[in-house]
Coordinates of C-alpha atoms in Angstrom, one line a residue:
M1 CA 26.7 56.8 -5.2
F2 CA 26.0 53.1 -4.4
L3 CA 29.2 53.2 -2.3
D4 CA 27.7 56.1 -0.3
L5 CA 24.6 54.0 0.3
L6 CA 26.7 51.1 1.4
A7 CA 28.7 53.3 3.7
R8 CA 25.7 54.6 5.5
E9 CA 24.0 51.2 5.6
A10 CA 21.0 52.3 3.6
S11 CA 18.0 50.1 3.2
A12 CA 17.5 47.9 0.1
V13 CA 14.7 50.3 -1.2
E14 CA 17.1 53.2 -1.3
F15 CA 19.3 51.4 -3.8
E16 CA 16.5 51.9 -6.4
G17 CA 16.9 55.7 -6.1
P18 CA 19.9 56.1 -8.6
V19 CA 18.2 54.0 -11.3
L20 CA 14.9 55.9 -11.0
A21 CA 16.8 59.2 -11.1
A22 CA 18.6 58.2 -14.3
R23 CA 15.5 57.0 -16.0
S24 CA 13.8 60.3 -15.1
A25 CA 16.7 62.2 -16.6
G26 CA 16.3 60.4 -19.9
A27 CA 19.4 58.2 -19.7
G28 CA 19.9 55.7 -22.5
A29 CA 19.2 52.0 -22.3
E30 CA 22.9 51.2 -22.1
E31 CA 23.4 53.5 -19.1
L32 CA 20.3 52.2 -17.4
A33 CA 21.6 48.6 -17.8
E34 CA 24.9 49.5 -16.3
L35 CA 23.1 51.2 -13.3
E36 CA 20.9 48.2 -12.9
E37 CA 23.9 45.9 -12.8
A38 CA 25.8 48.2 -10.3
K39 CA 22.7 48.2 -8.1
L40 CA 22.6 44.4 -8.1
V41 CA 26.3 44.2 -7.2
A42 CA 25.8 46.8 -4.4
L43 CA 22.8 44.8 -3.0
R44 CA 24.9 41.7 -3.0
V45 CA 27.7 43.5 -1.2
R46 CA 25.1 44.9 1.2
A47 CA 23.8 41.4 1.9
L48 CA 27.4 40.1 2.4
L49 CA 28.2 42.9 4.8
R50 CA 25.0 42.2 6.8
R51 CA 25.8 38.5 7.0
R52 CA 29.3 39.2 8.2
A53 CA 27.9 41.7 10.8
K54 CA 25.5 39.1 12.0
R55 CA 28.2 36.5 12.0
E56 CA 30.5 38.9 14.0
A57 CA 27.7 39.4 16.5
E58 CA 27.2 35.6 16.8
L59 CA 30.9 35.1 17.2
S60 CA 31.0 37.8 19.9
A61 CA 28.1 36.1 21.7
L62 CA 29.9 32.8 21.5
F63 CA 33.1 34.4 22.7
D64 CA 31.2 36.0 25.7
T65 CA 29.7 32.6 26.4
A66 CA 33.1 31.0 26.4
G67 CA 34.3 33.7 28.8
D68 CA 31.3 32.9 31.1
L69 CA 32.2 29.3 31.0
A70 CA 35.8 30.0 31.8
G71 CA 34.7 31.9 34.9
L72 CA 31.9 29.6 35.8
R73 CA 30.8 31.8 38.6
D74 CA 27.4 30.3 38.8
L75 CA 25.8 27.6 36.6
D76 CA 22.4 29.1 36.8
A77 CA 23.7 32.5 35.7
V78 CA 25.7 30.9 32.7
L79 CA 22.7 28.9 31.5
E80 CA 20.4 32.0 31.8
A81 CA 22.9 34.0 29.8
I82 CA 23.1 31.3 27.0
V83 CA 19.3 31.2 26.7
H84 CA 19.0 35.0 26.7
R85 CA 21.7 35.3 24.0
A86 CA 20.0 32.6 21.9
R87 CA 16.8 34.6 22.0
Q88 CA 18.6 37.9 21.1
L89 CA 20.7 36.4 18.3
L90 CA 17.9 34.5 16.6
G91 CA 15.5 37.4 17.2
T92 CA 12.8 35.1 18.6
D93 CA 10.0 35.8 21.1
A94 CA 11.2 33.2 23.6
A95 CA 14.1 30.8 24.3
Y96 CA 14.2 27.9 26.8
M97 CA 16.2 24.9 27.8
T98 CA 15.2 21.5 29.1
L99 CA 17.4 18.9 30.8
H100 CA 17.2 15.2 31.0
D101 CA 16.0 13.5 34.2
P102 CA 17.6 10.1 34.4
E103 CA 15.3 8.9 37.3
R104 CA 12.1 9.7 35.5
G105 CA 13.3 9.2 31.9
D106 CA 12.0 12.6 30.6
T107 CA 13.2 16.2 30.3
W108 CA 12.2 19.1 32.5
M109 CA 12.2 22.9 32.0
R110 CA 15.5 24.2 33.4
V111 CA 15.7 27.9 32.1
T112 CA 13.3 30.1 30.2
D113 CA 13.6 33.6 28.7
G114 CA 10.6 35.5 27.4
S115 CA 8.1 32.9 28.8
V116 CA 4.8 34.2 30.2
S117 CA 3.0 31.0 31.1
A118 CA 3.5 29.2 34.5
K119 CA 2.1 26.0 33.0
F120 CA 4.7 26.1 30.2
R121 CA 7.6 26.8 32.7
A122 CA 6.5 23.6 34.7
L123 CA 6.2 21.4 31.5
R124 CA 7.9 18.0 31.4
L125 CA 8.6 16.4 28.0
A126 CA 8.5 12.6 27.6
M127 CA 11.1 11.0 25.3
G128 CA 9.7 11.2 21.7
A129 CA 6.8 13.4 22.7
G130 CA 6.5 16.7 20.9
L131 CA 9.3 18.5 19.1
G132 CA 11.6 18.6 22.2
G133 CA 11.0 14.9 23.1
L134 CA 11.9 14.0 19.5
V135 CA 15.1 16.0 19.6
A136 CA 16.1 14.4 22.9
Q137 CA 15.3 10.9 21.6
T138 CA 17.1 11.2 18.2
A139 CA 19.9 13.7 19.2
T140 CA 19.0 15.6 16.0
P141 CA 17.9 19.2 15.6
Y142 CA 14.3 19.8 14.5
S143 CA 12.5 23.0 13.5
T144 CA 9.0 23.9 12.5
A145 CA 7.5 27.1 11.2
D146 CA 4.0 26.1 12.5
Y147 CA 4.1 23.6 15.3
F148 CA 0.4 22.8 15.5
A149 CA 0.2 22.1 11.7
D150 CA 3.3 20.0 11.6
E151 CA 2.4 16.2 11.6
R152 CA 6.0 15.1 12.1
F153 CA 5.7 15.3 15.8
R154 CA 3.7 13.1 18.3
H155 CA 1.4 15.7 19.8
K156 CA 0.3 15.2 23.4
T157 CA -2.5 17.1 25.0
D158 CA -0.6 18.4 28.0
I159 CA 2.3 19.6 25.8
D160 CA 0.1 21.2 23.2
D161 CA -2.0 22.9 25.9
A162 CA 1.2 24.4 27.5
V163 CA 2.5 25.5 24.1
L164 CA -0.8 27.0 23.2
E165 CA -1.0 28.9 26.5
E166 CA 2.5 30.3 25.9
G167 CA 1.3 31.3 22.3
L168 CA 4.3 29.6 20.5
V169 CA 4.0 28.8 16.8
A170 CA 7.5 28.4 15.3
I171 CA 10.0 26.3 17.3
L172 CA 13.6 25.3 16.8
G173 CA 15.2 22.7 19.1
V174 CA 18.8 21.4 19.1
P175 CA 20.3 18.7 21.4
L176 CA 22.7 19.4 24.3
K177 CA 25.2 16.6 23.9
L178 CA 28.2 15.3 25.9
G179 CA 29.8 12.9 23.5
A180 CA 27.0 10.7 22.3
R181 CA 24.8 11.3 25.3
V182 CA 22.0 13.8 25.1
I183 CA 21.6 15.7 28.4
G184 CA 18.9 18.2 27.3
V185 CA 17.5 20.5 24.5
L186 CA 18.0 24.2 23.7
F187 CA 15.0 25.9 22.1
A188 CA 14.2 29.2 20.2
A189 CA 10.6 29.9 19.5
N190 CA 8.4 32.6 17.9
R191 CA 4.8 33.4 18.5
S192 CA 4.2 33.7 14.7
V193 CA 4.9 31.6 11.7
R194 CA 8.6 31.7 10.9
P195 CA 11.0 29.4 9.1
F196 CA 14.5 28.9 10.6
T197 CA 17.6 29.0 8.4
Q198 CA 20.5 26.6 8.5
D199 CA 22.7 29.4 9.9
E200 CA 20.3 29.9 12.8
V201 CA 20.3 26.1 13.4
A202 CA 24.1 26.1 13.5
L203 CA 24.2 29.1 15.8
L204 CA 21.8 27.6 18.2
G205 CA 23.7 24.3 18.0
S206 CA 26.9 26.2 19.0
L207 CA 25.2 27.8 22.0
A208 CA 23.8 24.3 22.9
A209 CA 27.4 22.9 22.8
H210 CA 28.5 25.7 25.1
A211 CA 25.6 25.0 27.5
A212 CA 26.5 21.3 27.5
V213 CA 30.1 22.2 28.4
A214 CA 28.9 24.5 31.2
I215 CA 26.7 21.8 32.6
D216 CA 29.5 19.2 32.5
N217 CA 32.0 21.6 34.0
A218 CA 29.6 22.4 36.8
R219 CA 29.1 18.6 37.4
L220 CA 32.9 18.1 37.4
L221 CA 33.4 21.1 39.7
Q222 CA 30.7 19.8 42.1
E223 CA 32.2 16.3 42.0
T224 CA 35.6 17.9 42.8
R225 CA 34.2 19.9 45.6
N226 CA 32.4 16.8 47.0
A227 CA 35.7 14.9 46.7
L228 CA 37.5 17.7 48.5
E229 CA 34.9 17.7 51.2
E230 CA 35.1 14.0 51.6
L231 CA 38.9 14.2 51.7
S232 CA 38.7 16.9 54.3
E233 CA 36.2 14.9 56.4
A234 CA 38.4 11.8 56.0
N235 CA 41.4 13.8 57.0
R236 CA 39.6 15.2 60.0
Q237 CA 38.5 11.7 61.0
V238 CA 42.0 10.4 60.6
N239 CA 43.4 13.3 62.7
A240 CA 40.7 12.7 65.3
H241 CA 41.4 9.0 65.3
S242 CA 45.1 9.6 65.4
Q243 CA 44.7 12.0 68.4
A244 CA 42.4 9.5 70.1
V245 CA 44.9 6.7 69.6
E246 CA 47.7 8.9 70.8
R247 CA 45.7 10.0 73.8
A248 CA 44.8 6.4 74.6
A249 CA 48.4 5.3 74.2
L250 CA 49.5 8.1 76.5
A251 CA 46.9 7.2 79.1
H252 CA 47.8 3.5 78.9
D253 CA 51.5 4.3 79.3
R254 CA 50.8 6.6 82.3
M255 CA 48.6 4.0 84.0
T256 CA 51.1 1.2 83.3
G257 CA 53.8 3.4 84.8
L258 CA 51.7 4.0 87.9
V259 CA 51.3 0.3 88.4
L260 CA 55.0 -0.3 88.0
R261 CA 55.8 2.6 90.4
G262 CA 53.3 1.3 93.0
G263 CA 50.7 3.9 92.4
G264 CA 47.2 3.5 93.8
V265 CA 43.6 3.7 92.7
G266 CA 43.5 7.5 93.3
D267 CA 46.4 8.0 90.9
V268 CA 44.6 6.1 88.2
A269 CA 41.5 8.3 88.8
A270 CA 43.7 11.4 88.5
V271 CA 45.1 10.2 85.1
V272 CA 41.6 9.6 83.7
T273 CA 40.2 13.0 84.7
E274 CA 43.3 14.7 83.3
V275 CA 43.0 12.9 79.9
L276 CA 39.2 12.8 79.5
G277 CA 38.2 15.8 81.7
G278 CA 35.0 15.8 83.8
S279 CA 34.9 14.3 87.3
L280 CA 35.4 10.7 88.3
T281 CA 34.8 8.5 91.3
V282 CA 35.8 4.9 91.9
L283 CA 33.4 2.6 93.7
D284 CA 34.3 -0.7 95.4
D285 CA 32.4 -4.0 95.1
A286 CA 29.7 -2.7 97.5
G287 CA 29.2 0.6 95.6
R288 CA 31.1 2.8 98.2
P289 CA 33.5 5.5 97.0
I290 CA 37.2 4.6 97.5
A291 CA 38.9 7.3 95.3
G292 CA 38.2 10.3 93.1
D293 CA 35.5 12.9 93.4
A294 CA 32.6 11.7 95.6
D295 CA 30.5 14.7 94.4
V296 CA 29.8 12.7 91.2
L297 CA 27.3 10.8 93.3
R298 CA 25.5 13.8 94.8
Q299 CA 23.3 14.5 91.8
D300 CA 20.2 12.6 90.7
V301 CA 19.9 11.5 87.1
P302 CA 16.2 11.0 86.0
Q303 CA 15.5 8.7 83.1
D304 CA 15.5 11.5 80.6
G305 CA 19.2 12.2 81.5
A306 CA 18.5 15.7 83.0
P307 CA 20.5 16.1 86.2
R308 CA 18.8 17.1 89.4
R309 CA 20.6 18.0 92.7
A310 CA 19.7 15.7 95.6
P311 CA 21.6 14.0 98.4
L312 CA 22.7 10.5 98.0
E313 CA 20.6 8.3 100.2
P314 CA 18.7 5.0 99.9
H315 CA 15.9 5.4 97.4
R316 CA 12.3 4.9 98.7
A317 CA 10.0 4.5 95.8
T318 CA 6.8 6.4 95.9
A319 CA 3.7 6.6 93.6
A320 CA 5.0 10.0 92.4
D321 CA 8.4 8.4 91.5
A322 CA 6.5 5.7 89.5
V323 CA 4.8 8.4 87.5
R324 CA 7.9 10.5 87.0
G325 CA 10.2 7.5 86.4
A326 CA 12.9 9.2 88.5
H327 CA 15.9 7.4 90.0
T328 CA 18.6 8.3 92.4
T329 CA 22.1 8.3 91.2
A330 CA 22.9 5.2 93.2
D331 CA 20.1 3.3 91.5
V332 CA 21.2 4.5 88.0
I333 CA 24.8 3.6 88.7
A334 CA 23.9 0.2 90.0
E335 CA 21.9 -0.6 86.9
A336 CA 24.5 0.8 84.6
A337 CA 27.3 -1.2 86.4
R338 CA 25.4 -4.4 85.9
S339 CA 24.9 -3.6 82.2
S340 CA 28.6 -2.7 81.8
R341 CA 29.7 -6.0 83.4
A342 CA 27.4 -7.9 81.2
S343 CA 28.5 -6.2 78.0
G344 CA 32.1 -5.5 78.9
R345 CA 31.7 -2.0 77.6
T346 CA 31.1 1.5 79.0
V347 CA 27.4 2.3 79.6
R348 CA 26.1 5.9 79.3
R349 CA 23.2 7.1 81.5
G350 CA 22.5 10.8 81.1
D351 CA 25.8 12.6 81.6
L352 CA 27.3 9.6 83.5
L353 CA 29.7 7.1 81.9
V354 CA 29.9 3.8 83.9
A355 CA 32.6 1.1 83.4
S356 CA 32.5 -1.9 85.8
V357 CA 34.7 -5.0 86.2
D358 CA 33.9 -8.2 87.9
V359 CA 36.0 -11.3 88.7
G360 CA 34.2 -14.7 88.7
A361 CA 30.8 -13.0 88.5
E362 CA 31.6 -11.0 91.7
P363 CA 31.8 -7.2 91.2
L364 CA 35.2 -5.8 91.9
C365 CA 35.1 -2.1 91.0
T366 CA 33.1 0.6 89.1
L367 CA 34.4 3.8 87.5
V368 CA 31.8 6.6 87.2
L369 CA 32.7 9.6 85.0
R370 CA 30.5 12.6 84.8
A371 CA 31.3 14.2 81.4
A372 CA 29.9 17.6 80.2
G373 CA 29.9 16.8 76.5
Q374 CA 30.1 13.8 74.1
V375 CA 32.8 11.2 74.8
S376 CA 34.1 9.4 71.8
D377 CA 34.3 5.6 71.5
A378 CA 38.1 5.8 71.8
D379 CA 37.8 7.8 75.0
Q380 CA 35.3 5.3 76.4
R381 CA 37.9 2.6 75.7
I382 CA 40.3 4.6 77.9
L383 CA 37.7 4.5 80.7
E384 CA 37.4 0.8 80.3
R385 CA 41.2 0.3 80.4
A386 CA 41.3 2.4 83.6
A387 CA 38.6 0.2 85.1
L388 CA 40.8 -2.9 84.3
V389 CA 43.9 -1.3 85.7
T390 CA 41.9 -0.3 88.8
A391 CA 40.7 -3.9 89.1
L392 CA 44.2 -5.2 88.8
L393 CA 45.4 -2.8 91.6
L394 CA 42.6 -3.9 93.8
L395 CA 43.2 -7.6 93.2
F396 CA 46.9 -7.0 93.9
R397 CA 46.1 -5.1 97.0
R398 CA 43.7 -7.9 98.1
S399 CA 46.3 -10.6 97.4
V400 CA 48.9 -8.7 99.4
A401 CA 46.4 -8.2 102.2
E402 CA 45.4 -11.8 102.1
A403 CA 49.0 -13.0 102.2
E404 CA 49.9 -10.6 105.1
G405 CA 46.6 -11.5 106.7
R406 CA 47.5 -15.2 106.7
V407 CA 50.8 -14.4 108.3
R408 CA 49.1 -12.3 111.0
G409 CA 46.3 -14.8 111.4
E410 CA 48.7 -17.7 111.9
L411 CA 50.6 -15.6 114.5
L412 CA 47.4 -14.7 116.4
D413 CA 46.3 -18.4 116.3
D414 CA 49.6 -19.4 117.9
L415 CA 49.3 -16.7 120.6
I416 CA 45.8 -18.0 121.5
S417 CA 46.4 -21.8 121.2
R418 CA 50.2 -22.1 121.8
P419 CA 51.3 -19.1 123.9
A420 CA 54.4 -20.9 125.1
L421 CA 55.8 -21.3 121.6
D422 CA 59.3 -19.8 121.1
G423 CA 59.8 -16.7 118.9
L424 CA 56.2 -15.3 119.0
A425 CA 57.4 -11.8 120.0
D426 CA 60.0 -11.8 117.2
R427 CA 57.4 -12.9 114.7
A428 CA 55.1 -10.1 115.9
R429 CA 57.9 -7.5 115.5
R430 CA 58.5 -8.6 111.9
V431 CA 54.9 -7.6 111.0
G432 CA 55.1 -4.3 113.0
V433 CA 53.4 -5.5 116.3
D434 CA 54.9 -4.8 119.7
L435 CA 53.5 -7.4 122.1
D436 CA 55.2 -5.5 125.0
A437 CA 52.7 -2.7 124.6
D438 CA 49.1 -2.7 125.8
H439 CA 46.7 -4.6 123.5
V440 CA 43.1 -5.5 123.5
V441 CA 41.7 -8.8 122.3
V442 CA 38.4 -8.4 120.4
V443 CA 36.0 -11.3 119.5
V444 CA 33.3 -10.5 116.9
R445 CA 30.1 -12.4 116.2
H446 CA 28.7 -11.2 112.8
G447 CA 26.3 -13.9 111.6
G448 CA 27.4 -14.0 107.9
G449 CA 29.6 -12.5 105.3
R450 CA 32.7 -14.3 106.6
D451 CA 35.0 -13.5 103.7
R452 CA 34.1 -9.8 103.8
A453 CA 34.4 -9.7 107.6
A454 CA 37.8 -11.5 107.4
F455 CA 39.1 -9.1 104.7
W456 CA 37.9 -6.1 106.7
A457 CA 39.5 -7.4 109.9
S458 CA 42.8 -8.1 108.1
S459 CA 42.8 -4.6 106.6
Q460 CA 42.1 -3.0 110.0
A461 CA 44.8 -5.0 111.7
T462 CA 47.3 -4.0 109.1
L463 CA 46.4 -0.3 109.4
R464 CA 46.4 -0.3 113.2
H465 CA 49.5 -2.5 113.6
G466 CA 47.6 -5.4 115.1
L467 CA 46.7 -8.9 114.3
A468 CA 43.5 -10.6 113.0
A469 CA 42.4 -14.1 112.4
R470 CA 39.2 -16.0 111.4
R471 CA 38.5 -18.8 113.9
G472 CA 35.4 -20.7 112.9
D473 CA 32.5 -18.3 112.7
E474 CA 34.1 -15.6 114.8
I475 CA 36.7 -12.9 114.0
V476 CA 39.5 -12.3 116.5
L477 CA 41.6 -9.1 116.6
L478 CA 44.5 -8.1 118.7
L479 CA 44.6 -4.3 118.5
P480 CA 46.7 -1.7 120.4
G481 CA 44.8 0.0 123.2
E482 CA 44.2 0.3 126.9
R483 CA 40.4 0.6 127.0
P484 CA 38.7 -2.7 125.8
G485 CA 35.2 -1.3 125.8
L486 CA 36.1 1.7 123.5
V487 CA 38.0 -0.6 121.1
A488 CA 35.1 -3.1 121.0
R489 CA 32.5 -0.4 120.3
Q490 CA 34.6 1.0 117.4
V491 CA 35.1 -2.5 115.9
A492 CA 31.3 -3.3 116.2
A493 CA 30.3 0.0 114.6
E494 CA 32.7 -0.1 111.7
L495 CA 32.3 -3.8 110.9
S496 CA 28.5 -3.4 111.1
A497 CA 28.6 -0.6 108.6
S498 CA 30.9 -2.6 106.3
L499 CA 28.7 -5.7 106.4
G500 CA 25.4 -4.0 106.4
R501 CA 24.3 -6.2 109.3
P502 CA 24.9 -6.2 113.1
A503 CA 28.3 -7.2 114.3
T504 CA 28.7 -7.8 118.0
A505 CA 32.2 -7.3 119.6
G506 CA 33.4 -8.4 123.0
A507 CA 36.8 -7.3 124.3
G508 CA 39.3 -8.5 126.9
G509 CA 42.4 -7.0 128.3
P510 CA 44.4 -4.9 128.2
V511 CA 47.3 -7.4 128.0
R512 CA 51.0 -7.4 127.5
G513 CA 53.2 -10.2 126.2
P514 CA 52.3 -13.5 124.5
A515 CA 51.3 -15.3 127.7
Q516 CA 48.2 -13.1 128.5
V517 CA 46.6 -13.2 125.0
A518 CA 44.8 -16.6 125.5
A519 CA 43.1 -15.6 128.7
A520 CA 42.0 -12.2 127.2
H521 CA 40.6 -14.1 124.2
R522 CA 38.4 -16.3 126.5
E523 CA 37.2 -13.2 128.3
A524 CA 36.4 -11.5 125.0
Q525 CA 34.4 -14.6 123.9
R526 CA 32.4 -14.5 127.1
C527 CA 31.7 -10.8 126.7
A528 CA 30.5 -11.3 123.1
D529 CA 28.3 -14.2 124.2
A530 CA 26.9 -12.1 127.1
L531 CA 26.1 -9.2 124.7
V532 CA 24.2 -11.5 122.3
A533 CA 22.4 -13.1 125.3
L534 CA 21.4 -9.7 126.6
G535 CA 19.9 -8.7 123.3
R536 CA 22.6 -6.1 122.5
A537 CA 23.5 -7.4 119.0
G538 CA 25.5 -4.8 117.1
D539 CA 27.1 -3.4 120.3
G540 CA 30.6 -3.7 121.7
A541 CA 31.7 -3.8 125.3
G542 CA 34.4 -5.1 127.7
T543 CA 33.8 -6.6 131.1
A544 CA 33.8 -3.1 132.8
E545 CA 30.8 -2.0 130.7
L546 CA 28.8 -5.1 131.5
G547 CA 28.4 -4.3 135.2
F548 CA 27.9 -7.3 137.5
V549 CA 27.6 -9.5 134.4
G550 CA 31.1 -8.4 133.6
L551 CA 32.2 -9.5 137.0
L552 CA 30.7 -12.9 136.3
V553 CA 32.3 -13.4 132.9
G554 CA 35.6 -11.6 133.6
E555 CA 38.7 -13.8 133.4
G556 CA 40.1 -12.7 136.7
R557 CA 36.8 -12.0 138.5
E558 CA 38.1 -8.4 139.1
I559 CA 36.0 -7.3 142.1
G560 CA 38.0 -4.1 142.6
T561 CA 37.3 -3.0 139.0
F562 CA 33.6 -3.7 139.3
V563 CA 33.4 -1.8 142.7
A564 CA 35.3 1.1 141.2
S565 CA 33.1 1.3 138.1
A566 CA 29.9 1.1 140.1
L567 CA 30.8 3.0 143.3
G568 CA 34.2 4.6 142.7
P569 CA 33.1 8.3 142.6
V570 CA 31.3 8.0 146.0
I571 CA 34.2 6.2 147.6
D572 CA 36.7 8.8 146.4
Y573 CA 34.5 11.6 147.6
D574 CA 34.3 10.1 151.1
A575 CA 38.1 9.6 151.1
R576 CA 38.7 13.2 150.1
R577 CA 36.1 14.9 152.3
G578 CA 35.8 12.6 155.3
T579 CA 32.1 12.1 154.6
T580 CA 30.0 9.0 155.0
L581 CA 28.1 8.8 151.8
V582 CA 28.9 5.1 151.3
R583 CA 27.4 4.2 154.8
T584 CA 24.4 6.4 154.0
L585 CA 23.8 4.5 150.7
A586 CA 24.1 1.2 152.5
V587 CA 21.6 2.1 155.2
Y588 CA 19.2 3.7 152.6
F589 CA 19.1 0.4 150.6
G590 CA 19.1 -1.7 153.8
T591 CA 15.9 0.1 155.0
G592 CA 14.1 -0.5 151.7
C593 CA 14.9 3.0 150.4
S594 CA 12.9 4.6 153.2
L595 CA 14.2 8.1 154.1
S596 CA 12.6 8.2 157.5
R597 CA 13.9 4.7 158.6
A598 CA 17.3 5.6 157.2
S599 CA 17.4 8.8 159.2
E600 CA 16.5 6.9 162.4
S601 CA 19.2 4.3 161.8
L602 CA 21.8 7.0 161.1
H603 CA 20.5 9.3 163.9
I604 CA 20.3 12.3 161.6
H605 CA 17.5 14.4 160.2
V606 CA 15.6 13.3 157.1
N607 CA 16.7 16.5 155.3
T608 CA 20.3 15.5 155.9
V609 CA 19.7 12.1 154.4
T610 CA 18.0 13.8 151.4
Q611 CA 21.0 16.1 150.9
R612 CA 23.5 13.2 151.1
L613 CA 21.5 11.2 148.5
E614 CA 21.4 14.3 146.2
R615 CA 25.1 14.4 146.4
V616 CA 25.3 10.7 145.5
G617 CA 23.1 11.5 142.5
Q618 CA 25.5 14.2 141.4
L619 CA 28.4 11.7 141.7
L620 CA 26.8 8.6 140.1
G621 CA 24.3 10.2 137.7
E622 CA 20.6 10.9 137.8
D623 CA 19.7 7.3 137.0
W624 CA 21.5 5.7 140.0
Q625 CA 18.1 4.6 141.5
S626 CA 17.0 2.8 138.3
P627 CA 16.5 -0.9 138.8
D628 CA 19.7 -2.0 136.9
R629 CA 21.9 0.7 138.4
A630 CA 20.5 0.2 141.9
L631 CA 21.2 -3.6 141.7
E632 CA 24.8 -3.0 140.6
I633 CA 25.3 -0.3 143.4
Q634 CA 23.9 -2.6 146.1
L635 CA 26.2 -5.5 144.9
A636 CA 29.2 -3.1 144.9
L637 CA 28.3 -1.9 148.5
R638 CA 28.3 -5.5 149.7
L639 CA 31.6 -6.4 147.9
H640 CA 33.1 -3.2 149.2
R641 CA 32.1 -4.0 152.8
L642 CA 33.4 -7.6 152.4
S643 CA 36.7 -6.4 151.0
G644 CA 37.3 -4.4 154.1

């Protein structure tokens, strides 16, 4: 019957039933003794079975915990499961875990199960304080059936208040250890007096060991993840650096190839934009675009870097500008170029990247890249290399131009000072100048910037198949053409724009052959002097455009040319129509510009005189009676009459 009770897991009280039944039935003492002994054996078997069942449950919980650790899906979830299992297996009202804080030197509440007090969940335990602090300090399990009555622990008000608010009485704490190092404490606690057995201490210790392993595995996993992330980032940086180096090497090779193949500044700009993207323009030493995309300069860049559309023009500061702090693109680029030359590095202003190069403290070129996004340091070095290559190309071009300019200048000096020298025409042909064609000699007075003016003249002479020389303070050019005045005006306008100050050009010619160049040079000098004396600085003209002054300064005193320029249309009209407009003009001026006296002298009606003078106005222009024009016309009438 005791086996039946064991089989159905009966309570300990039910095992008294067979003994009581035998005693009621009048069993003898010997039989009752045997039943009593069988009862005790059955109870021992029952206790053993219960311990084994409990041990089986504990092992199952440990096995489940080990499975959780193997998966390690989430450290928080694993720790919560361990604390919950501790509470279930030990049958306590609450379970919780504290972890060591190396920075503050205490332990803090990491996980709780069954807790009802917010103050308790926020509790921190100093080393050696309370039961938990003692466990953490000594790395030894401690338990108490009645915490507040136990004098073994150093009670602190804040800890006791929190424990009292939570209602805990019996507490068991075991250390969480990694090797000899304590990383925290696992607790099981009851809200009533209760002793803890050695088996319960061992069970909680096993769960604490699992928790320590979980925490360490999580740390190792996080360190592994951090290491992988660092390796990934390092790999990305290495790849980016490798790509930047490869891109820089490619750009350098291409720019070097361009130089060797005789490429120009525009080719370098094309390589930069192809490699870096965006749009780029190349500025000369005066800040003028010479290659690339000039639209880069057509957008203002305020100090905050936000672009604003506006035409590129000289900036006139206003009070509003002072308040806004706005600058035109030209101002921003000029300032950035100075900073770049001073530092030797690319300077960023808003979305503009500026790299500038100087030679001997003199600006040579500036590259301006408008980039949409971030440009790496390696890509900025590409822009700086491009600026250096551009500077080398400009220096080479300048050296070639200066060498060729010296050859052309020496030839022009010989044509002016030694026109009888043998071989002048052959020397001219070797530099692409045909002296047998019509040429105009231009003398320029510029009042400063001699090197820039000489370089400009040399470049123009090369482009237009002419010659140029610097003689003292003047620039002399021999350029192809038949109209001295037109050539002089072009030279004056273009050189004035290049220098930023008035350049006055006088022209002589046209001439053919070496022998006539010297005379045309003297005539051009006199024209330039006359323009300056007349207050026409910055203008250009030949003798024909100077009226009677041109007649005075002209090398051959060309009376016919002057008469034709002043009176030609009227003379031609008379020759074609058989009219007498020239005689009418002479009489009109001879009578003091009186219509009535002129009509009497010509024996015609006043209206006829008026009609003839209207025709003259149509031929010579409406201003023919202005003082200057009237003087030239009267002088031309006299010379025309004297020449027959």
